[in-house]
């Protein structure tokens, strides 16, 4: 099953199980079914609870927050995650604050879906990874789609938190297969965390790579080339929830060389938050500082040969791991 199909099935399941659940977004109704066909079939099966909206990210996010505030479950789709910036006020000053600013905790079951990232030639304003702009906001949780996490379970976890969640969905994952890795590696789950490693992995491989779901395939490609060309073994850790990060879940799998890879540009990123948390707990064990790998601080071109020069790729991670091991 492809990741988009798994996500579509998760949304079908949510609307089927919860009669208070609503899905809102631009062009999500059949026969179009959304820009990436993730909402295909939903409006036909659940008329009245799948709502097409005008082109106003602020308005549709505000309506979703209002639905959640009155006891419903709301899922809002931002067609391209870049435009979640237009909904920032609704998320920062309304939805996240509403959980706790009325004198008692008020659960809000709300998810904002954000197709994100580059690699598909959509250009500067439709290819960004804006996760870092939402890290650290009280009352707002951040998740990222992964080929190693069943989306129905992820939605259940988000809604169980009882606070607004932003769900980043790297667009390059939609057509990829769930749980597919090179035969050299195996995938195992540890709750929120997916662990990808060699079948006969040591307790502490040469390097541990931590990456969100959208970076997983690039990290795995780098792991394969490092193993085949340099006999360097790596372990990949892919958390579903980015913030607040359960860093204690990472500790049993981390050795003395750690690298965090993400597609966003440097500066106040999720990766720097991960590095900060690990440094505080593992400083006496680490061989050196946690290495951070980001995309270049430039706009993302449309042309594929230029886009690949800006975004983090396999070769960037490969080089960073080798540098980290050199100390």
PDB file of C-alpha atoms in Angstrom:
ATOM      1  CA  UNK A   1       0.000   0.000   0.000  1.00  0.00           C
ATOM      2  CA  UNK A   2       1.234   3.470  -0.880  1.00  0.00           C
ATOM      3  CA  UNK A   3       1.540   6.108   1.809  1.00  0.00           C
ATOM      4  CA  UNK A   4      -1.234   8.242   0.254  1.00  0.00           C
ATOM      5  CA  UNK A   5      -3.550   5.236   0.226  1.00  0.00           C
ATOM      6  CA  UNK A   6      -2.754   4.526   3.863  1.00  0.00           C
ATOM      7  CA  UNK A   7      -3.510   8.159   4.730  1.00  0.00           C
ATOM      8  CA  UNK A   8      -6.764   8.064   2.767  1.00  0.00           C
ATOM      9  CA  UNK A   9      -7.791   4.882   4.610  1.00  0.00           C
ATOM     10  CA  UNK A  10      -6.980   6.575   7.927  1.00  0.00           C
ATOM     11  CA  UNK A  11      -9.275   9.492   7.085  1.00  0.00           C
ATOM     12  CA  UNK A  12     -12.038   7.087   6.015  1.00  0.00           C
ATOM     13  CA  UNK A  13     -11.632   5.276   9.313  1.00  0.00           C
ATOM     14  CA  UNK A  14     -11.728   8.474  11.336  1.00  0.00           C
ATOM     15  CA  UNK A  15     -14.900   9.744   9.705  1.00  0.00           C
ATOM     16  CA  UNK A  16     -16.476   6.292   9.960  1.00  0.00           C
ATOM     17  CA  UNK A  17     -15.658   5.861  13.658  1.00  0.00           C
ATOM     18  CA  UNK A  18     -16.394   9.413  14.832  1.00  0.00           C
ATOM     19  CA  UNK A  19     -19.750  10.952  13.807  1.00  0.00           C
ATOM     20  CA  UNK A  20     -18.538  14.332  15.104  1.00  0.00           C
ATOM     21  CA  UNK A  21     -15.543  14.390  12.741  1.00  0.00           C
ATOM     22  CA  UNK A  22     -15.313  16.950   9.934  1.00  0.00           C
ATOM     23  CA  UNK A  23     -12.784  17.394   7.138  1.00  0.00           C
ATOM     24  CA  UNK A  24     -12.275  20.850   5.609  1.00  0.00           C
ATOM     25  CA  UNK A  25     -10.079  22.118   2.809  1.00  0.00           C
ATOM     26  CA  UNK A  26      -9.727  23.563  -0.658  1.00  0.00           C
ATOM     27  CA  UNK A  27     -10.658  21.326  -3.606  1.00  0.00           C
ATOM     28  CA  UNK A  28     -11.008  18.245  -1.409  1.00  0.00           C
ATOM     29  CA  UNK A  29     -14.418  17.184  -2.763  1.00  0.00           C
ATOM     30  CA  UNK A  30     -14.937  14.455  -5.336  1.00  0.00           C
ATOM     31  CA  UNK A  31     -14.274  14.009  -8.166  1.00  0.00           C
ATOM     32  CA  UNK A  32     -11.032  15.977  -7.659  1.00  0.00           C
ATOM     33  CA  UNK A  33     -10.281  14.550  -4.234  1.00  0.00           C
ATOM     34  CA  UNK A  34      -7.578  17.020  -3.257  1.00  0.00           C
ATOM     35  CA  UNK A  35      -4.368  18.140  -4.934  1.00  0.00           C
ATOM     36  CA  UNK A  36      -2.680  14.851  -4.005  1.00  0.00           C
ATOM     37  CA  UNK A  37      -5.839  12.661  -4.101  1.00  0.00           C
ATOM     38  CA  UNK A  38      -5.604  11.957  -0.382  1.00  0.00           C
ATOM     39  CA  UNK A  39      -9.279  12.871   0.179  1.00  0.00           C
ATOM     40  CA  UNK A  40     -10.579  10.850  -2.764  1.00  0.00           C
ATOM     41  CA  UNK A  41     -13.943   9.230  -2.040  1.00  0.00           C
ATOM     42  CA  UNK A  42     -14.493  10.947   1.294  1.00  0.00           C
ATOM     43  CA  UNK A  43     -17.070  13.537   0.240  1.00  0.00           C
ATOM     44  CA  UNK A  44     -19.072  10.856  -1.586  1.00  0.00           C
ATOM     45  CA  UNK A  45     -19.138   8.599   1.446  1.00  0.00           C
ATOM     46  CA  UNK A  46     -19.557  11.317   4.072  1.00  0.00           C
ATOM     47  CA  UNK A  47     -21.565  14.135   2.489  1.00  0.00           C
ATOM     48  CA  UNK A  48     -22.082  17.052   4.840  1.00  0.00           C
ATOM     49  CA  UNK A  49     -18.974  16.285   6.893  1.00  0.00           C
ATOM     50  CA  UNK A  50     -16.404  16.829   4.126  1.00  0.00           C
ATOM     51  CA  UNK A  51     -16.543  20.525   3.365  1.00  0.00           C
ATOM     52  CA  UNK A  52     -14.929  22.354   0.478  1.00  0.00           C
ATOM     53  CA  UNK A  53     -13.784  25.840   1.440  1.00  0.00           C
ATOM     54  CA  UNK A  54     -12.835  29.089  -0.285  1.00  0.00           C
ATOM     55  CA  UNK A  55      -9.143  29.794  -0.825  1.00  0.00           C
ATOM     56  CA  UNK A  56      -8.519  31.155   2.663  1.00  0.00           C
ATOM     57  CA  UNK A  57      -6.220  29.158   4.904  1.00  0.00           C
ATOM     58  CA  UNK A  58      -6.913  31.447   7.835  1.00  0.00           C
ATOM     59  CA  UNK A  59     -10.665  31.028   7.479  1.00  0.00           C
ATOM     60  CA  UNK A  60     -10.694  27.246   7.098  1.00  0.00           C
ATOM     61  CA  UNK A  61      -8.303  26.806  10.045  1.00  0.00           C
ATOM     62  CA  UNK A  62     -10.458  29.130  12.140  1.00  0.00           C
ATOM     63  CA  UNK A  63     -13.603  27.168  11.276  1.00  0.00           C
ATOM     64  CA  UNK A  64     -11.818  23.932  12.173  1.00  0.00           C
ATOM     65  CA  UNK A  65     -10.767  25.418  15.514  1.00  0.00           C
ATOM     66  CA  UNK A  66     -14.345  26.538  16.146  1.00  0.00           C
ATOM     67  CA  UNK A  67     -15.654  23.070  15.420  1.00  0.00           C
ATOM     68  CA  UNK A  68     -13.101  21.574  17.809  1.00  0.00           C
ATOM     69  CA  UNK A  69     -13.907  24.186  20.455  1.00  0.00           C
ATOM     70  CA  UNK A  70     -17.551  23.087  20.431  1.00  0.00           C
ATOM     71  CA  UNK A  71     -16.703  19.422  20.970  1.00  0.00           C
ATOM     72  CA  UNK A  72     -16.294  18.137  17.429  1.00  0.00           C
ATOM     73  CA  UNK A  73     -13.270  16.573  15.746  1.00  0.00           C
ATOM     74  CA  UNK A  74     -11.830  18.690  12.934  1.00  0.00           C
ATOM     75  CA  UNK A  75      -9.225  17.925  10.285  1.00  0.00           C
ATOM     76  CA  UNK A  76      -8.175  20.848   8.081  1.00  0.00           C
ATOM     77  CA  UNK A  77      -6.135  20.401   4.913  1.00  0.00           C
ATOM     78  CA  UNK A  78      -3.782  23.154   3.773  1.00  0.00           C
ATOM     79  CA  UNK A  79      -3.324  22.372   0.078  1.00  0.00           C
ATOM     80  CA  UNK A  80       0.375  23.281   0.197  1.00  0.00           C
ATOM     81  CA  UNK A  81       1.993  23.539   3.604  1.00  0.00           C
ATOM     82  CA  UNK A  82       3.744  26.768   2.620  1.00  0.00           C
ATOM     83  CA  UNK A  83       0.428  28.547   3.079  1.00  0.00           C
ATOM     84  CA  UNK A  84      -0.016  27.458   6.682  1.00  0.00           C
ATOM     85  CA  UNK A  85       1.741  30.784   7.299  1.00  0.00           C
ATOM     86  CA  UNK A  86      -1.620  32.384   6.465  1.00  0.00           C
ATOM     87  CA  UNK A  87      -3.177  30.384   9.307  1.00  0.00           C
ATOM     88  CA  UNK A  88      -0.451  31.167  11.834  1.00  0.00           C
ATOM     89  CA  UNK A  89      -2.614  33.589  13.805  1.00  0.00           C
ATOM     90  CA  UNK A  90      -5.435  31.050  14.124  1.00  0.00           C
ATOM     91  CA  UNK A  91      -2.994  28.417  15.370  1.00  0.00           C
ATOM     92  CA  UNK A  92      -0.872  30.643  17.608  1.00  0.00           C
ATOM     93  CA  UNK A  93      -3.460  33.014  19.078  1.00  0.00           C
ATOM     94  CA  UNK A  94      -6.666  30.996  18.997  1.00  0.00           C
ATOM     95  CA  UNK A  95      -6.455  27.209  18.700  1.00  0.00           C
ATOM     96  CA  UNK A  96      -3.367  26.525  20.831  1.00  0.00           C
ATOM     97  CA  UNK A  97      -4.385  29.092  23.458  1.00  0.00           C
ATOM     98  CA  UNK A  98      -7.964  27.804  23.708  1.00  0.00           C
ATOM     99  CA  UNK A  99      -6.757  24.570  25.291  1.00  0.00           C
ATOM    100  CA  UNK A 100      -5.871  26.292  28.555  1.00  0.00           C
ATOM    101  CA  UNK A 101      -6.834  29.993  28.648  1.00  0.00           C
ATOM    102  CA  UNK A 102     -10.419  29.602  29.867  1.00  0.00           C
ATOM    103  CA  UNK A 103      -9.576  28.668  33.462  1.00  0.00           C
ATOM    104  CA  UNK A 104      -9.597  24.915  32.919  1.00  0.00           C
ATOM    105  CA  UNK A 105      -8.207  22.565  30.325  1.00  0.00           C
ATOM    106  CA  UNK A 106     -10.490  22.397  27.304  1.00  0.00           C
ATOM    107  CA  UNK A 107      -9.659  19.533  24.929  1.00  0.00           C
ATOM    108  CA  UNK A 108      -9.490  20.472  21.241  1.00  0.00           C
ATOM    109  CA  UNK A 109      -9.483  17.543  18.825  1.00  0.00           C
ATOM    110  CA  UNK A 110      -8.016  19.252  15.788  1.00  0.00           C
ATOM    111  CA  UNK A 111      -5.438  18.334  13.146  1.00  0.00           C
ATOM    112  CA  UNK A 112      -4.081  20.633  10.443  1.00  0.00           C
ATOM    113  CA  UNK A 113      -2.618  18.635   7.542  1.00  0.00           C
ATOM    114  CA  UNK A 114       0.269  20.276   5.689  1.00  0.00           C
ATOM    115  CA  UNK A 115       1.703  18.721   2.501  1.00  0.00           C
ATOM    116  CA  UNK A 116       5.271  19.948   2.717  1.00  0.00           C
ATOM    117  CA  UNK A 117       8.766  19.751   1.283  1.00  0.00           C
ATOM    118  CA  UNK A 118      10.455  19.863  -2.103  1.00  0.00           C
ATOM    119  CA  UNK A 119      11.617  17.284  -4.592  1.00  0.00           C
ATOM    120  CA  UNK A 120       8.671  17.622  -6.972  1.00  0.00           C
ATOM    121  CA  UNK A 121       9.569  20.759  -8.906  1.00  0.00           C
ATOM    122  CA  UNK A 122       6.874  23.006  -7.441  1.00  0.00           C
ATOM    123  CA  UNK A 123       9.208  25.956  -6.950  1.00  0.00           C
ATOM    124  CA  UNK A 124       9.983  28.470  -4.203  1.00  0.00           C
ATOM    125  CA  UNK A 125       6.517  28.995  -2.687  1.00  0.00           C
ATOM    126  CA  UNK A 126       5.212  25.416  -2.856  1.00  0.00           C
ATOM    127  CA  UNK A 127       8.221  23.397  -1.649  1.00  0.00           C
ATOM    128  CA  UNK A 128       9.218  24.668   1.778  1.00  0.00           C
ATOM    129  CA  UNK A 129       9.545  22.804   5.083  1.00  0.00           C
ATOM    130  CA  UNK A 130       8.244  25.179   7.749  1.00  0.00           C
ATOM    131  CA  UNK A 131       8.229  22.903  10.786  1.00  0.00           C
ATOM    132  CA  UNK A 132      10.688  25.050  12.723  1.00  0.00           C
ATOM    133  CA  UNK A 133       8.292  28.001  12.835  1.00  0.00           C
ATOM    134  CA  UNK A 134       5.891  26.031  15.050  1.00  0.00           C
ATOM    135  CA  UNK A 135       8.358  24.383  17.452  1.00  0.00           C
ATOM    136  CA  UNK A 136       7.917  25.491  21.052  1.00  0.00           C
ATOM    137  CA  UNK A 137       4.376  26.843  20.827  1.00  0.00           C
ATOM    138  CA  UNK A 138       2.509  25.840  24.020  1.00  0.00           C
ATOM    139  CA  UNK A 139      -0.624  23.825  23.326  1.00  0.00           C
ATOM    140  CA  UNK A 140       0.422  22.848  19.802  1.00  0.00           C
ATOM    141  CA  UNK A 141       1.896  19.446  18.905  1.00  0.00           C
ATOM    142  CA  UNK A 142       3.800  18.677  15.721  1.00  0.00           C
ATOM    143  CA  UNK A 143       3.807  15.342  13.903  1.00  0.00           C
ATOM    144  CA  UNK A 144       5.299  14.211  10.601  1.00  0.00           C
ATOM    145  CA  UNK A 145       4.064  11.495   8.275  1.00  0.00           C
ATOM    146  CA  UNK A 146       6.351   8.514   7.837  1.00  0.00           C
ATOM    147  CA  UNK A 147       6.328   5.360   5.711  1.00  0.00           C
ATOM    148  CA  UNK A 148       6.955   3.436   8.939  1.00  0.00           C
ATOM    149  CA  UNK A 149       3.950   4.688  10.937  1.00  0.00           C
ATOM    150  CA  UNK A 150       0.381   3.646  10.174  1.00  0.00           C
ATOM    151  CA  UNK A 151      -1.546   6.869   9.716  1.00  0.00           C
ATOM    152  CA  UNK A 152      -4.654   5.614  11.474  1.00  0.00           C
ATOM    153  CA  UNK A 153      -2.596   5.059  14.630  1.00  0.00           C
ATOM    154  CA  UNK A 154      -0.950   8.458  14.198  1.00  0.00           C
ATOM    155  CA  UNK A 155      -4.331  10.203  13.909  1.00  0.00           C
ATOM    156  CA  UNK A 156      -5.536   8.373  17.005  1.00  0.00           C
ATOM    157  CA  UNK A 157      -2.454   9.563  18.904  1.00  0.00           C
ATOM    158  CA  UNK A 158      -2.885  13.163  17.741  1.00  0.00           C
ATOM    159  CA  UNK A 159      -6.542  13.326  18.666  1.00  0.00           C
ATOM    160  CA  UNK A 160      -5.947  11.627  22.002  1.00  0.00           C
ATOM    161  CA  UNK A 161      -3.667  14.503  23.020  1.00  0.00           C
ATOM    162  CA  UNK A 162      -6.676  16.801  23.114  1.00  0.00           C
ATOM    163  CA  UNK A 163      -4.796  19.763  21.662  1.00  0.00           C
ATOM    164  CA  UNK A 164      -4.300  21.131  18.145  1.00  0.00           C
ATOM    165  CA  UNK A 165      -1.751  19.227  16.075  1.00  0.00           C
ATOM    166  CA  UNK A 166      -0.017  20.132  12.836  1.00  0.00           C
ATOM    167  CA  UNK A 167       0.649  17.067  10.680  1.00  0.00           C
ATOM    168  CA  UNK A 168       3.432  17.604   8.149  1.00  0.00           C
ATOM    169  CA  UNK A 169       3.198  15.297   5.125  1.00  0.00           C
ATOM    170  CA  UNK A 170       6.270  15.296   2.901  1.00  0.00           C
ATOM    171  CA  UNK A 171       4.872  15.200  -0.617  1.00  0.00           C
ATOM    172  CA  UNK A 172       7.541  12.829  -1.941  1.00  0.00           C
ATOM    173  CA  UNK A 173       6.177  10.140   0.370  1.00  0.00           C
ATOM    174  CA  UNK A 174       2.678   9.979  -1.125  1.00  0.00           C
ATOM    175  CA  UNK A 175       3.673   7.592  -3.922  1.00  0.00           C
ATOM    176  CA  UNK A 176       6.084   5.510  -1.843  1.00  0.00           C
ATOM    177  CA  UNK A 177       5.226   2.124  -0.363  1.00  0.00           C
ATOM    178  CA  UNK A 178       4.583   1.720   3.344  1.00  0.00           C
ATOM    179  CA  UNK A 179       7.322  -0.061   5.333  1.00  0.00           C
ATOM    180  CA  UNK A 180       9.540  -0.611   2.293  1.00  0.00           C
ATOM    181  CA  UNK A 181      13.288  -0.687   2.995  1.00  0.00           C
ATOM    182  CA  UNK A 182      16.392  -2.167   1.392  1.00  0.00           C
ATOM    183  CA  UNK A 183      16.761  -5.893   2.222  1.00  0.00           C
ATOM    184  CA  UNK A 184      19.912  -5.025   4.172  1.00  0.00           C
ATOM    185  CA  UNK A 185      17.774  -3.352   6.828  1.00  0.00           C
ATOM    186  CA  UNK A 186      14.854  -4.150   9.075  1.00  0.00           C
ATOM    187  CA  UNK A 187      12.192  -1.878  10.561  1.00  0.00           C
ATOM    188  CA  UNK A 188      10.866  -2.215  14.072  1.00  0.00           C
ATOM    189  CA  UNK A 189       8.528  -0.015  15.990  1.00  0.00           C
ATOM    190  CA  UNK A 190       8.863   1.219  19.531  1.00  0.00           C
ATOM    191  CA  UNK A 191       5.610   3.096  20.045  1.00  0.00           C
ATOM    192  CA  UNK A 192       5.981   6.535  18.495  1.00  0.00           C
ATOM    193  CA  UNK A 193       9.487   5.713  17.281  1.00  0.00           C
ATOM    194  CA  UNK A 194      10.476   3.708  14.183  1.00  0.00           C
ATOM    195  CA  UNK A 195      13.932   2.132  14.249  1.00  0.00           C
ATOM    196  CA  UNK A 196      15.626   1.083  10.997  1.00  0.00           C
ATOM    197  CA  UNK A 197      18.873  -0.860  11.291  1.00  0.00           C
ATOM    198  CA  UNK A 198      20.856  -3.818  10.013  1.00  0.00           C
ATOM    199  CA  UNK A 199      19.377  -7.234  10.715  1.00  0.00           C
ATOM    200  CA  UNK A 200      22.352  -8.145  12.922  1.00  0.00           C
ATOM    201  CA  UNK A 201      22.839  -4.633  14.296  1.00  0.00           C
ATOM    202  CA  UNK A 202      25.172  -3.991  17.209  1.00  0.00           C
ATOM    203  CA  UNK A 203      23.830  -2.227  20.274  1.00  0.00           C
ATOM    204  CA  UNK A 204      25.711   0.882  19.202  1.00  0.00           C
ATOM    205  CA  UNK A 205      26.421   1.245  15.473  1.00  0.00           C
ATOM    206  CA  UNK A 206      29.042   3.644  14.134  1.00  0.00           C
ATOM    207  CA  UNK A 207      26.490   6.455  13.777  1.00  0.00           C
ATOM    208  CA  UNK A 208      22.862   7.111  14.642  1.00  0.00           C
ATOM    209  CA  UNK A 209      20.827   9.283  12.266  1.00  0.00           C
ATOM    210  CA  UNK A 210      17.676  10.959  13.566  1.00  0.00           C
ATOM    211  CA  UNK A 211      15.296  12.238  10.917  1.00  0.00           C
ATOM    212  CA  UNK A 212      11.614  13.012  10.404  1.00  0.00           C
ATOM    213  CA  UNK A 213       9.592  10.840   8.048  1.00  0.00           C
ATOM    214  CA  UNK A 214      10.152  12.914   4.932  1.00  0.00           C
ATOM    215  CA  UNK A 215      13.920  12.465   5.209  1.00  0.00           C
ATOM    216  CA  UNK A 216      13.826   8.719   5.840  1.00  0.00           C
ATOM    217  CA  UNK A 217      14.378   7.533   2.266  1.00  0.00           C
ATOM    218  CA  UNK A 218      17.364   9.866   1.811  1.00  0.00           C
ATOM    219  CA  UNK A 219      18.857   8.780   5.116  1.00  0.00           C
ATOM    220  CA  UNK A 220      18.406   5.120   4.187  1.00  0.00           C
ATOM    221  CA  UNK A 221      20.094   5.640   0.822  1.00  0.00           C
ATOM    222  CA  UNK A 222      23.041   7.236   2.626  1.00  0.00           C
ATOM    223  CA  UNK A 223      23.124   4.373   5.136  1.00  0.00           C
ATOM    224  CA  UNK A 224      23.313   1.841   2.325  1.00  0.00           C
ATOM    225  CA  UNK A 225      26.143   3.610   0.495  1.00  0.00           C
ATOM    226  CA  UNK A 226      28.074   4.106   3.736  1.00  0.00           C
ATOM    227  CA  UNK A 227      27.777   0.410   4.508  1.00  0.00           C
ATOM    228  CA  UNK A 228      28.648  -0.858   1.039  1.00  0.00           C
ATOM    229  CA  UNK A 229      31.434   1.623   0.278  1.00  0.00           C
ATOM    230  CA  UNK A 230      32.932   2.345   3.702  1.00  0.00           C
ATOM    231  CA  UNK A 231      31.689  -0.490   5.975  1.00  0.00           C
ATOM    232  CA  UNK A 232      30.114   2.153   8.208  1.00  0.00           C
ATOM    233  CA  UNK A 233      27.009   0.960  10.039  1.00  0.00           C
ATOM    234  CA  UNK A 234      24.200   3.369  10.901  1.00  0.00           C
ATOM    235  CA  UNK A 235      20.865   3.237  12.680  1.00  0.00           C
ATOM    236  CA  UNK A 236      17.947   5.469  11.678  1.00  0.00           C
ATOM    237  CA  UNK A 237      15.466   6.794  14.238  1.00  0.00           C
ATOM    238  CA  UNK A 238      12.213   8.250  12.891  1.00  0.00           C
ATOM    239  CA  UNK A 239       9.880   9.749  15.515  1.00  0.00           C
ATOM    240  CA  UNK A 240       6.272  10.363  14.549  1.00  0.00           C
ATOM    241  CA  UNK A 241       5.813  13.197  17.038  1.00  0.00           C
ATOM    242  CA  UNK A 242       8.344  15.943  16.475  1.00  0.00           C
ATOM    243  CA  UNK A 243       7.240  18.269  19.264  1.00  0.00           C
ATOM    244  CA  UNK A 244       7.092  17.884  22.144  1.00  0.00           C
ATOM    245  CA  UNK A 245       9.756  15.261  21.517  1.00  0.00           C
ATOM    246  CA  UNK A 246       9.953  12.288  23.854  1.00  0.00           C
ATOM    247  CA  UNK A 247      13.748  12.342  23.980  1.00  0.00           C
ATOM    248  CA  UNK A 248      13.825   9.534  26.564  1.00  0.00           C
ATOM    249  CA  UNK A 249      12.574   7.162  23.846  1.00  0.00           C
ATOM    250  CA  UNK A 250      15.666   7.967  21.764  1.00  0.00           C
ATOM    251  CA  UNK A 251      18.279   7.393  24.462  1.00  0.00           C
ATOM    252  CA  UNK A 252      18.433   3.554  24.402  1.00  0.00           C
ATOM    253  CA  UNK A 253      19.182   3.626  20.663  1.00  0.00           C
ATOM    254  CA  UNK A 254      21.798   6.397  20.599  1.00  0.00           C
ATOM    255  CA  UNK A 255      25.563   5.799  20.635  1.00  0.00           C
ATOM    256  CA  UNK A 256      28.471   8.230  20.690  1.00  0.00           C
ATOM    257  CA  UNK A 257      28.027   9.721  17.181  1.00  0.00           C
ATOM    258  CA  UNK A 258      24.677  11.308  16.326  1.00  0.00           C
ATOM    259  CA  UNK A 259      23.463  13.246  13.307  1.00  0.00           C
ATOM    260  CA  UNK A 260      20.085  14.935  12.807  1.00  0.00           C
ATOM    261  CA  UNK A 261      18.920  15.456   9.207  1.00  0.00           C
ATOM    262  CA  UNK A 262      16.018  17.694   8.194  1.00  0.00           C
ATOM    263  CA  UNK A 263      14.938  19.485   5.040  1.00  0.00           C
ATOM    264  CA  UNK A 264      14.388  22.928   6.544  1.00  0.00           C
ATOM    265  CA  UNK A 265      17.045  25.614   6.450  1.00  0.00           C
ATOM    266  CA  UNK A 266      19.301  26.165   9.468  1.00  0.00           C
ATOM    267  CA  UNK A 267      18.384  28.398  12.393  1.00  0.00           C
ATOM    268  CA  UNK A 268      16.028  27.595  15.268  1.00  0.00           C
ATOM    269  CA  UNK A 269      15.067  24.221  13.824  1.00  0.00           C
ATOM    270  CA  UNK A 270      13.568  21.006  15.115  1.00  0.00           C
ATOM    271  CA  UNK A 271      17.005  19.441  14.656  1.00  0.00           C
ATOM    272  CA  UNK A 272      18.663  21.995  16.906  1.00  0.00           C
ATOM    273  CA  UNK A 273      16.011  21.252  19.558  1.00  0.00           C
ATOM    274  CA  UNK A 274      16.826  17.533  19.290  1.00  0.00           C
ATOM    275  CA  UNK A 275      20.566  18.277  19.576  1.00  0.00           C
ATOM    276  CA  UNK A 276      19.975  20.479  22.627  1.00  0.00           C
ATOM    277  CA  UNK A 277      17.957  17.764  24.399  1.00  0.00           C
ATOM    278  CA  UNK A 278      20.510  15.054  23.606  1.00  0.00           C
ATOM    279  CA  UNK A 279      23.484  17.152  24.659  1.00  0.00           C
ATOM    280  CA  UNK A 280      21.947  17.663  28.087  1.00  0.00           C
ATOM    281  CA  UNK A 281      21.604  13.930  28.663  1.00  0.00           C
ATOM    282  CA  UNK A 282      24.505  12.383  26.737  1.00  0.00           C
ATOM    283  CA  UNK A 283      27.347  14.896  26.880  1.00  0.00           C
ATOM    284  CA  UNK A 284      29.679  12.509  28.696  1.00  0.00           C
ATOM    285  CA  UNK A 285      28.967   9.761  26.151  1.00  0.00           C
ATOM    286  CA  UNK A 286      29.108  11.681  22.881  1.00  0.00           C
ATOM    287  CA  UNK A 287      32.314  11.729  20.875  1.00  0.00           C
ATOM    288  CA  UNK A 288      31.503  15.251  19.707  1.00  0.00           C
ATOM    289  CA  UNK A 289      28.565  17.623  19.226  1.00  0.00           C
ATOM    290  CA  UNK A 290      25.426  16.291  17.549  1.00  0.00           C
ATOM    291  CA  UNK A 291      25.809  17.108  13.848  1.00  0.00           C
ATOM    292  CA  UNK A 292      22.989  18.960  12.069  1.00  0.00           C
ATOM    293  CA  UNK A 293      22.241  18.652   8.365  1.00  0.00           C
ATOM    294  CA  UNK A 294      19.956  21.173   6.636  1.00  0.00           C
ATOM    295  CA  UNK A 295      19.059  22.434   3.199  1.00  0.00           C
ATOM    296  CA  UNK A 296      20.910  25.435   1.836  1.00  0.00           C
ATOM    297  CA  UNK A 297      19.630  28.876   2.850  1.00  0.00           C
ATOM    298  CA  UNK A 298      18.232  29.676  -0.589  1.00  0.00           C
ATOM    299  CA  UNK A 299      14.869  29.689  -2.323  1.00  0.00           C
ATOM    300  CA  UNK A 300      13.993  26.293  -3.764  1.00  0.00           C
ATOM    301  CA  UNK A 301      14.237  26.256  -7.569  1.00  0.00           C
ATOM    302  CA  UNK A 302      11.726  24.574  -9.840  1.00  0.00           C
ATOM    303  CA  UNK A 303      14.311  22.973 -12.154  1.00  0.00           C
ATOM    304  CA  UNK A 304      15.193  19.520 -10.845  1.00  0.00           C
ATOM    305  CA  UNK A 305      18.963  19.863 -11.334  1.00  0.00           C
ATOM    306  CA  UNK A 306      18.977  23.110  -9.337  1.00  0.00           C
ATOM    307  CA  UNK A 307      16.487  21.937  -6.706  1.00  0.00           C
ATOM    308  CA  UNK A 308      18.720  18.984  -5.875  1.00  0.00           C
ATOM    309  CA  UNK A 309      21.595  21.356  -5.174  1.00  0.00           C
ATOM    310  CA  UNK A 310      19.577  23.213  -2.533  1.00  0.00           C
ATOM    311  CA  UNK A 311      17.740  20.417  -0.704  1.00  0.00           C
ATOM    312  CA  UNK A 312      19.345  17.891   1.622  1.00  0.00           C
ATOM    313  CA  UNK A 313      20.082  14.699  -0.272  1.00  0.00           C
ATOM    314  CA  UNK A 314      21.732  11.332   0.164  1.00  0.00           C
ATOM    315  CA  UNK A 315      25.211  12.699  -0.596  1.00  0.00           C
ATOM    316  CA  UNK A 316      24.857  15.464   1.995  1.00  0.00           C
ATOM    317  CA  UNK A 317      24.014  12.959   4.726  1.00  0.00           C
ATOM    318  CA  UNK A 318      26.728  10.548   3.540  1.00  0.00           C
ATOM    319  CA  UNK A 319      29.367  13.276   3.759  1.00  0.00           C
ATOM    320  CA  UNK A 320      28.128  14.519   7.137  1.00  0.00           C
ATOM    321  CA  UNK A 321      28.318  11.041   8.670  1.00  0.00           C
ATOM    322  CA  UNK A 322      31.894  10.573   7.470  1.00  0.00           C
ATOM    323  CA  UNK A 323      32.876  13.975   8.848  1.00  0.00           C
ATOM    324  CA  UNK A 324      31.265  13.186  12.196  1.00  0.00           C
ATOM    325  CA  UNK A 325      33.176   9.913  12.483  1.00  0.00           C
ATOM    326  CA  UNK A 326      36.444  11.697  11.735  1.00  0.00           C
ATOM    327  CA  UNK A 327      35.712  13.865  14.764  1.00  0.00           C
TER     328      UNK A 327
END
